[in-house]
C-alpha positions as YAML, in Angstrom:
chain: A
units: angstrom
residues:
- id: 1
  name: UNK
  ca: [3.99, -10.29, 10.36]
- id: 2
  name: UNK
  ca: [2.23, -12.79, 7.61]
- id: 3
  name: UNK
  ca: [4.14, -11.97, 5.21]
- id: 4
  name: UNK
  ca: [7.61, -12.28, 6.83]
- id: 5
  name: UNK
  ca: [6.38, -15.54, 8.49]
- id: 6
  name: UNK
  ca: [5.36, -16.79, 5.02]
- id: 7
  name: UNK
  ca: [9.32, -15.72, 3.57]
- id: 8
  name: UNK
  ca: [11.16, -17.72, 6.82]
- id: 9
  name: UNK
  ca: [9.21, -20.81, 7.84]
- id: 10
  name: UNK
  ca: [10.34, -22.34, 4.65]
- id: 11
  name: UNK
  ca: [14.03, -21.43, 5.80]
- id: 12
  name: UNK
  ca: [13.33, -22.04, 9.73]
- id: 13
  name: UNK
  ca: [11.87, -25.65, 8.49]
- id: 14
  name: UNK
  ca: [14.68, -26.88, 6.02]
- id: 15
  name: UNK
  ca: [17.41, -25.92, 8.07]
- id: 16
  name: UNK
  ca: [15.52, -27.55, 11.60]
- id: 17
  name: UNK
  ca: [15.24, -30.86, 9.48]
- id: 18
  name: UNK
  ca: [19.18, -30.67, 9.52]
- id: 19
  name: UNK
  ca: [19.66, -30.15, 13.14]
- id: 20
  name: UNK
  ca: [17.36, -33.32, 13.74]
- id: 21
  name: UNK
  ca: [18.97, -35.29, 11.72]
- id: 22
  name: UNK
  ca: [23.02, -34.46, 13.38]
- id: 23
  name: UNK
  ca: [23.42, -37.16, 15.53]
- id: 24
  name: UNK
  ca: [25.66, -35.53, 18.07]
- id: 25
  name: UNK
  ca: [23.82, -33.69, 21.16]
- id: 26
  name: UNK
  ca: [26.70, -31.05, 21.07]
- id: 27
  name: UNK
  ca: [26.72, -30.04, 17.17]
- id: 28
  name: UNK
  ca: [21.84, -29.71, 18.11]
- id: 29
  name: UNK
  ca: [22.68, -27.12, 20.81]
- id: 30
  name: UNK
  ca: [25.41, -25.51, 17.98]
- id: 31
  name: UNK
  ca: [22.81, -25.75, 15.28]
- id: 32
  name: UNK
  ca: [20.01, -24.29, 17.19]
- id: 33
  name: UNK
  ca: [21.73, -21.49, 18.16]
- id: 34
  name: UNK
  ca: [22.73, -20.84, 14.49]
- id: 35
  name: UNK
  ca: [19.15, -21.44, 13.26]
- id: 36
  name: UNK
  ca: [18.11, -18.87, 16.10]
- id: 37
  name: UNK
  ca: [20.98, -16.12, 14.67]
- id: 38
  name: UNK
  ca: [19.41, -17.08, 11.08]
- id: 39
  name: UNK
  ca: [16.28, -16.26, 11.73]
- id: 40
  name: UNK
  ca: [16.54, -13.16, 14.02]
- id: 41
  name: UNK
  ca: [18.71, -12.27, 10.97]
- id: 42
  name: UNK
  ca: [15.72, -13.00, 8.40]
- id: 43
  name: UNK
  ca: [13.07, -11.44, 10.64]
- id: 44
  name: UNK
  ca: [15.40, -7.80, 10.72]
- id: 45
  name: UNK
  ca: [16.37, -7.76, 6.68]
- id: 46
  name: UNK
  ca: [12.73, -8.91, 5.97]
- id: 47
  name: UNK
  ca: [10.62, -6.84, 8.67]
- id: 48
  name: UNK
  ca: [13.06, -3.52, 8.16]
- id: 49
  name: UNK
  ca: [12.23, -3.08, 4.86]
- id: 50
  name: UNK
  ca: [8.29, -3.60, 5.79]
- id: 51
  name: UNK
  ca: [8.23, -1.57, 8.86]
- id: 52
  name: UNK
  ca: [9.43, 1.52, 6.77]
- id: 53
  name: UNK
  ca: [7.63, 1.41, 4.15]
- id: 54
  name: UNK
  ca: [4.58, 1.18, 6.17]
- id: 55
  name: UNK
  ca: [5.77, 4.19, 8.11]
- id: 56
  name: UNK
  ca: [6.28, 6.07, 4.96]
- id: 57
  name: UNK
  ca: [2.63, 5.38, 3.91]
- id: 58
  name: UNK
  ca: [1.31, 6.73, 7.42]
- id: 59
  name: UNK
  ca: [3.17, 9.53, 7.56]
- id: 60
  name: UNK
  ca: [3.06, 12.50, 4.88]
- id: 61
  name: UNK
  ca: [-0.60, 13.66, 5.84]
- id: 62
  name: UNK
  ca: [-3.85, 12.69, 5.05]
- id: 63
  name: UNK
  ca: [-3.99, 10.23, 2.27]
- id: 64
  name: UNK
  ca: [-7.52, 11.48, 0.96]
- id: 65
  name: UNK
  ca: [-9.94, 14.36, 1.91]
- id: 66
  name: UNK
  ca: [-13.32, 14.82, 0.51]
- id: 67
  name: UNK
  ca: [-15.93, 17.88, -0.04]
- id: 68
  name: UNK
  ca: [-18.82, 18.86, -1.91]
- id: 69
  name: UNK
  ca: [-16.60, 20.57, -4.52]
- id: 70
  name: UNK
  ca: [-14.17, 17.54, -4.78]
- id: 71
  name: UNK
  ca: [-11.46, 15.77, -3.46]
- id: 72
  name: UNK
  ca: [-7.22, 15.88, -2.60]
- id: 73
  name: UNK
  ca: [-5.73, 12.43, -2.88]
- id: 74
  name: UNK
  ca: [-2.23, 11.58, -2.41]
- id: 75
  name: UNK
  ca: [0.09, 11.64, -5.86]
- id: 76
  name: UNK
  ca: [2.49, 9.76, -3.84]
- id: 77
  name: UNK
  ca: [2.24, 6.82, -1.71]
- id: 78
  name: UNK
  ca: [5.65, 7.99, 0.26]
- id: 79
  name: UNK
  ca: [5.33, 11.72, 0.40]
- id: 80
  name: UNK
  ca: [3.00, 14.83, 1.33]
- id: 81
  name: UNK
  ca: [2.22, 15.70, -2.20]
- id: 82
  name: UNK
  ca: [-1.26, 15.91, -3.09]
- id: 83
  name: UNK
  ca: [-3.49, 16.67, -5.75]
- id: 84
  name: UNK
  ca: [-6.90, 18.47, -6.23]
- id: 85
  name: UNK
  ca: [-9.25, 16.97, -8.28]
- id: 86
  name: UNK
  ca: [-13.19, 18.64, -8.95]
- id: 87
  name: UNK
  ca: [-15.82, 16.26, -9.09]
- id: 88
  name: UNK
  ca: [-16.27, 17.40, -12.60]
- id: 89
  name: UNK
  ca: [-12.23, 15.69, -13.62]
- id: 90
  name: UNK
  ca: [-12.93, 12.79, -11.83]
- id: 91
  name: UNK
  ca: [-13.99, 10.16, -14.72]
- id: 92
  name: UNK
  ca: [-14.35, 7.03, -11.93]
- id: 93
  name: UNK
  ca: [-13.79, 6.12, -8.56]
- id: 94
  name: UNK
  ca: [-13.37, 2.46, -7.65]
- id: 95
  name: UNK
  ca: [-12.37, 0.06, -5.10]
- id: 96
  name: UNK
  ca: [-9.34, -1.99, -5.65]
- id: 97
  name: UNK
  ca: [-7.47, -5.42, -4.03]
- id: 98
  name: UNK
  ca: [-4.03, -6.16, -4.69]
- id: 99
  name: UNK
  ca: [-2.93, -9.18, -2.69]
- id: 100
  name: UNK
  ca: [-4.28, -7.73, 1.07]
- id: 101
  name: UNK
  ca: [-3.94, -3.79, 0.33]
- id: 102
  name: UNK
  ca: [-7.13, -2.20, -0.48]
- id: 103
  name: UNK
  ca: [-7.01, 0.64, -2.27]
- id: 104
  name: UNK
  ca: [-9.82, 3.56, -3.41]
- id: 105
  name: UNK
  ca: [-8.39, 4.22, -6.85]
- id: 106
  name: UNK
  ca: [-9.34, 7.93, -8.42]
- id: 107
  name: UNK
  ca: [-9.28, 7.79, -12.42]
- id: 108
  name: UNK
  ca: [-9.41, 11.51, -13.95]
- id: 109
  name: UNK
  ca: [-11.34, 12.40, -16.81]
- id: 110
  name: UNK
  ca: [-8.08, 14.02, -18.62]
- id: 111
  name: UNK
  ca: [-4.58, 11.65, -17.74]
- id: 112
  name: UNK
  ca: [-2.68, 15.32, -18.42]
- id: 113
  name: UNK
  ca: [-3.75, 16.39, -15.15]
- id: 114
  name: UNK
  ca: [-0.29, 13.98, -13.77]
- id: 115
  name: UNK
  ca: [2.00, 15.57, -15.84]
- id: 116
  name: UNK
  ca: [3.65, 18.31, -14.16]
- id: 117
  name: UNK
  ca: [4.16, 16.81, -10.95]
- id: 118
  name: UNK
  ca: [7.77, 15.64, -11.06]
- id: 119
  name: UNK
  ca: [9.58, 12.44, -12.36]
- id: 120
  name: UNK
  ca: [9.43, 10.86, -8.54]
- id: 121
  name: UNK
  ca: [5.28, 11.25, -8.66]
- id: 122
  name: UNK
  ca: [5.64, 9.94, -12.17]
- id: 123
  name: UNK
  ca: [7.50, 7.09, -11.41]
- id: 124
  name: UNK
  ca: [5.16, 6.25, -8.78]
- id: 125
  name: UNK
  ca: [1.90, 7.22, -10.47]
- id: 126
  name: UNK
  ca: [3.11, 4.48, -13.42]
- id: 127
  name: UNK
  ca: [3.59, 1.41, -10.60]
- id: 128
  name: UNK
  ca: [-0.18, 2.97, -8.94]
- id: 129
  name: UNK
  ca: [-1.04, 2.52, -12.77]
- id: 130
  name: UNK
  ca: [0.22, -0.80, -13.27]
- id: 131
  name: UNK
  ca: [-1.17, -2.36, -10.34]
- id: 132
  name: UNK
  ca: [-4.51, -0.27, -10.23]
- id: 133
  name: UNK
  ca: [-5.49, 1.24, -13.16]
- id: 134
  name: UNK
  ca: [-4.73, 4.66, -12.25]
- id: 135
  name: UNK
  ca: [-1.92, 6.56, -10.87]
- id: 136
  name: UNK
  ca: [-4.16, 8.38, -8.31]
- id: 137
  name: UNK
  ca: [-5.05, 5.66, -5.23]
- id: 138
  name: UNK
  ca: [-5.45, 5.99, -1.43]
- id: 139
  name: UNK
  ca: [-5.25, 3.10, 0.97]
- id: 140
  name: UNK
  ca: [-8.18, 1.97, 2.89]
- id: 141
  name: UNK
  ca: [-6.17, -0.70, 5.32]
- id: 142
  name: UNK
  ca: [-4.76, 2.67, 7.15]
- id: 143
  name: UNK
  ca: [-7.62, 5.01, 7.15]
- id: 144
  name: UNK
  ca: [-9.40, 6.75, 10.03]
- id: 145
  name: UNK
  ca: [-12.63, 5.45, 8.87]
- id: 146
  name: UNK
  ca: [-14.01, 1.94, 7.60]
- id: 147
  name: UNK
  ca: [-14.32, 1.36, 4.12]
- id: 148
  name: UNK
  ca: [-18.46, 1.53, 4.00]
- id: 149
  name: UNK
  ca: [-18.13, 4.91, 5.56]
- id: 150
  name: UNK
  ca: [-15.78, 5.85, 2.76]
- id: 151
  name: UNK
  ca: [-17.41, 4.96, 0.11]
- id: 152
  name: UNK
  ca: [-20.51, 6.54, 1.43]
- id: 153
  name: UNK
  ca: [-18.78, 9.51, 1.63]
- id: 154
  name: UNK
  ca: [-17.80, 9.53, -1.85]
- id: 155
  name: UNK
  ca: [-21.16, 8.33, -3.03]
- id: 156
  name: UNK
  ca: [-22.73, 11.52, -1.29]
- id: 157
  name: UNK
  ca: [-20.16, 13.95, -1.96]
- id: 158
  name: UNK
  ca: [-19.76, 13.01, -5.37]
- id: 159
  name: UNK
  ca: [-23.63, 13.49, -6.48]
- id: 160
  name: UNK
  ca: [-23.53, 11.32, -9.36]
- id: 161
  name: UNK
  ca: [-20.86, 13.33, -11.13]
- id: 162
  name: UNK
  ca: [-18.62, 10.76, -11.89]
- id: 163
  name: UNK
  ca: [-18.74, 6.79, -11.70]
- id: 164
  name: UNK
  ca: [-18.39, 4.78, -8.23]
- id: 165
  name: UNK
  ca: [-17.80, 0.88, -8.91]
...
Protein backbone atom coordinates (compact mmCIF):
# COMPACT_ATOMS: atom_id res chain seq x y z
CA UNK A 1 0.00 0.00 0.00
CA UNK A 2 3.37 2.30 0.46
CA UNK A 3 4.49 1.77 -2.46
CA UNK A 4 1.39 2.50 -4.62
CA UNK A 5 0.71 5.54 -2.34
CA UNK A 6 4.28 6.71 -3.02
CA UNK A 7 3.55 6.19 -7.29
CA UNK A 8 -0.08 8.35 -7.03
CA UNK A 9 0.14 11.15 -4.46
CA UNK A 10 2.43 12.87 -6.83
CA UNK A 11 -0.42 12.43 -9.54
CA UNK A 12 -3.46 12.87 -6.93
CA UNK A 13 -1.49 16.28 -5.85
CA UNK A 14 -0.66 17.90 -9.34
CA UNK A 15 -3.83 17.27 -10.79
CA UNK A 16 -5.89 18.59 -7.23
CA UNK A 17 -3.75 21.87 -7.63
CA UNK A 18 -5.72 22.19 -11.03
CA UNK A 19 -9.14 21.68 -9.72
CA UNK A 20 -8.37 24.50 -7.06
CA UNK A 21 -7.31 26.70 -9.20
CA UNK A 22 -10.78 26.38 -11.97
CA UNK A 23 -12.71 29.06 -10.93
CA UNK A 24 -16.10 27.70 -11.80
CA UNK A 25 -17.98 25.58 -8.92
CA UNK A 26 -19.44 23.34 -11.76
CA UNK A 27 -16.12 22.41 -13.83
CA UNK A 28 -14.55 21.44 -9.20
CA UNK A 29 -17.44 18.93 -8.91
CA UNK A 30 -16.40 17.73 -12.85
CA UNK A 31 -12.76 17.69 -11.91
CA UNK A 32 -13.12 15.84 -8.74
CA UNK A 33 -14.95 13.27 -10.08
CA UNK A 34 -12.27 12.81 -12.83
CA UNK A 35 -9.42 12.97 -10.27
CA UNK A 36 -11.51 10.24 -8.30
CA UNK A 37 -11.81 7.91 -11.80
CA UNK A 38 -7.87 8.71 -12.10
CA UNK A 39 -6.94 7.48 -9.19
CA UNK A 40 -9.21 4.40 -8.66
CA UNK A 41 -7.66 3.86 -12.14
CA UNK A 42 -3.92 4.24 -10.75
CA UNK A 43 -4.65 2.31 -7.54
CA UNK A 44 -6.04 -0.99 -9.96
CA UNK A 45 -3.01 -0.84 -12.79
CA UNK A 46 -0.55 -0.16 -9.86
CA UNK A 47 -1.95 -2.53 -6.96
CA UNK A 48 -2.87 -5.50 -9.72
CA UNK A 49 0.38 -5.99 -10.68
CA UNK A 50 1.53 -6.00 -6.77
CA UNK A 51 -1.21 -8.08 -5.45
CA UNK A 52 -0.14 -10.94 -7.89
CA UNK A 53 3.03 -11.02 -7.62
CA UNK A 54 2.79 -11.23 -3.97
CA UNK A 55 0.37 -14.09 -4.40
CA UNK A 56 2.76 -15.83 -6.61
CA UNK A 57 5.50 -15.61 -3.91
CA UNK A 58 3.03 -17.17 -1.20
CA UNK A 59 1.85 -19.71 -3.07
CA UNK A 60 4.09 -22.63 -4.67
CA UNK A 61 5.00 -24.26 -1.18
CA UNK A 62 7.33 -23.72 1.35
CA UNK A 63 9.94 -21.24 0.40
CA UNK A 64 12.75 -22.92 2.64
CA UNK A 65 12.97 -26.10 4.85
CA UNK A 66 15.82 -26.97 7.01
CA UNK A 67 17.43 -30.34 8.62
CA UNK A 68 20.43 -31.66 10.07
CA UNK A 69 21.53 -33.01 6.66
CA UNK A 70 20.71 -29.69 4.81
CA UNK A 71 18.31 -27.61 3.34
CA UNK A 72 15.48 -27.19 0.09
CA UNK A 73 15.16 -23.57 -0.91
CA UNK A 74 13.08 -22.28 -3.58
CA UNK A 75 14.93 -21.98 -7.30
CA UNK A 76 12.09 -19.83 -8.14
CA UNK A 77 10.51 -16.99 -6.51
CA UNK A 78 7.06 -17.74 -8.62
CA UNK A 79 6.92 -21.49 -8.73
CA UNK A 80 7.10 -24.88 -6.64
CA UNK A 81 10.51 -25.79 -7.82
CA UNK A 82 12.98 -26.43 -5.28
CA UNK A 83 16.35 -27.42 -4.77
CA UNK A 84 18.35 -29.65 -2.28
CA UNK A 85 21.37 -28.43 -1.09
CA UNK A 86 23.80 -30.58 1.77
CA UNK A 87 25.33 -28.56 4.26
CA UNK A 88 28.55 -29.70 2.78
CA UNK A 89 27.53 -27.46 -1.00
CA UNK A 90 26.46 -24.70 0.83
CA UNK A 91 29.63 -22.18 0.65
CA UNK A 92 27.53 -19.18 2.71
CA UNK A 93 24.37 -18.25 4.00
CA UNK A 94 23.56 -14.59 4.53
CA UNK A 95 20.96 -12.13 5.22
CA UNK A 96 20.05 -9.69 2.58
CA UNK A 97 17.90 -6.07 2.19
CA UNK A 98 16.82 -4.88 -1.01
CA UNK A 99 14.69 -1.78 -0.60
CA UNK A 100 12.01 -3.46 2.24
CA UNK A 101 12.29 -7.30 1.09
CA UNK A 102 14.48 -9.28 3.26
CA UNK A 103 15.85 -12.05 1.93
CA UNK A 104 18.07 -15.29 3.42
CA UNK A 105 20.32 -15.70 0.42
CA UNK A 106 21.97 -19.48 0.02
CA UNK A 107 25.44 -19.26 -1.99
CA UNK A 108 26.65 -22.94 -3.08
CA UNK A 109 30.04 -24.03 -2.94
CA UNK A 110 29.93 -25.17 -6.84
CA UNK A 111 27.56 -22.38 -9.13
CA UNK A 112 27.04 -25.77 -11.55
CA UNK A 113 24.66 -27.02 -9.14
CA UNK A 114 21.89 -24.21 -11.15
CA UNK A 115 22.48 -25.45 -14.34
CA UNK A 116 20.08 -27.98 -15.26
CA UNK A 117 17.11 -26.48 -13.94
CA UNK A 118 15.50 -24.85 -16.96
CA UNK A 119 15.89 -21.43 -18.78
CA UNK A 120 12.72 -19.94 -16.57
CA UNK A 121 14.84 -20.87 -13.10
CA UNK A 122 17.78 -19.46 -14.98
CA UNK A 123 16.35 -16.41 -15.87
CA UNK A 124 15.25 -15.93 -12.45
CA UNK A 125 18.27 -17.28 -10.59
CA UNK A 126 20.38 -14.35 -12.75
CA UNK A 127 17.84 -11.30 -11.41
CA UNK A 128 18.18 -13.36 -7.53
CA UNK A 129 21.95 -12.96 -8.62
CA UNK A 130 21.93 -9.50 -9.55
CA UNK A 131 20.14 -8.18 -6.72
CA UNK A 132 21.58 -10.69 -4.04
CA UNK A 133 24.54 -12.26 -4.82
CA UNK A 134 23.20 -15.58 -5.44
CA UNK A 135 20.53 -17.12 -7.42
CA UNK A 136 19.32 -19.26 -4.45
CA UNK A 137 17.20 -16.73 -1.83
CA UNK A 138 14.08 -17.17 0.35
CA UNK A 139 12.04 -14.32 1.71
CA UNK A 140 11.86 -13.61 5.32
CA UNK A 141 8.90 -10.75 5.10
CA UNK A 142 6.45 -13.93 4.38
CA UNK A 143 7.73 -16.62 6.56
CA UNK A 144 6.02 -18.62 9.31
CA UNK A 145 8.67 -17.74 11.68
CA UNK A 146 10.63 -14.42 12.67
CA UNK A 147 13.84 -13.82 11.28
CA UNK A 148 15.97 -14.53 14.77
CA UNK A 149 14.28 -17.86 14.85
CA UNK A 150 15.51 -18.44 11.33
CA UNK A 151 18.66 -17.72 11.53
CA UNK A 152 18.96 -19.71 14.66
CA UNK A 153 17.79 -22.43 12.91
CA UNK A 154 20.33 -22.27 10.35
CA UNK A 155 23.07 -21.50 12.81
CA UNK A 156 22.17 -24.89 14.63
CA UNK A 157 21.37 -26.96 11.80
CA UNK A 158 24.19 -25.92 9.88
CA UNK A 159 27.03 -26.87 12.60
CA UNK A 160 29.58 -24.66 11.37
CA UNK A 161 29.72 -26.28 7.95
CA UNK A 162 29.41 -23.43 5.95
CA UNK A 163 29.50 -19.51 6.64
CA UNK A 164 26.41 -17.53 8.29
CA UNK A 165 26.91 -13.57 7.92
Amino acid sequence: MGIMLVLILPIAFCAGLGMVNSADPEMRAQAAVGILGVVACLLVLVGLPLGIQLWLIGSGGPVLALGPAGLWIRTRPTRGQAIWLPWEGVAQVSRRRWSMEKMLVVKPRDSRMLQHLGVFTAVDSATLNAFYGSGLAATLNFADRPEAEIMAAVAHYSAGRCQLS
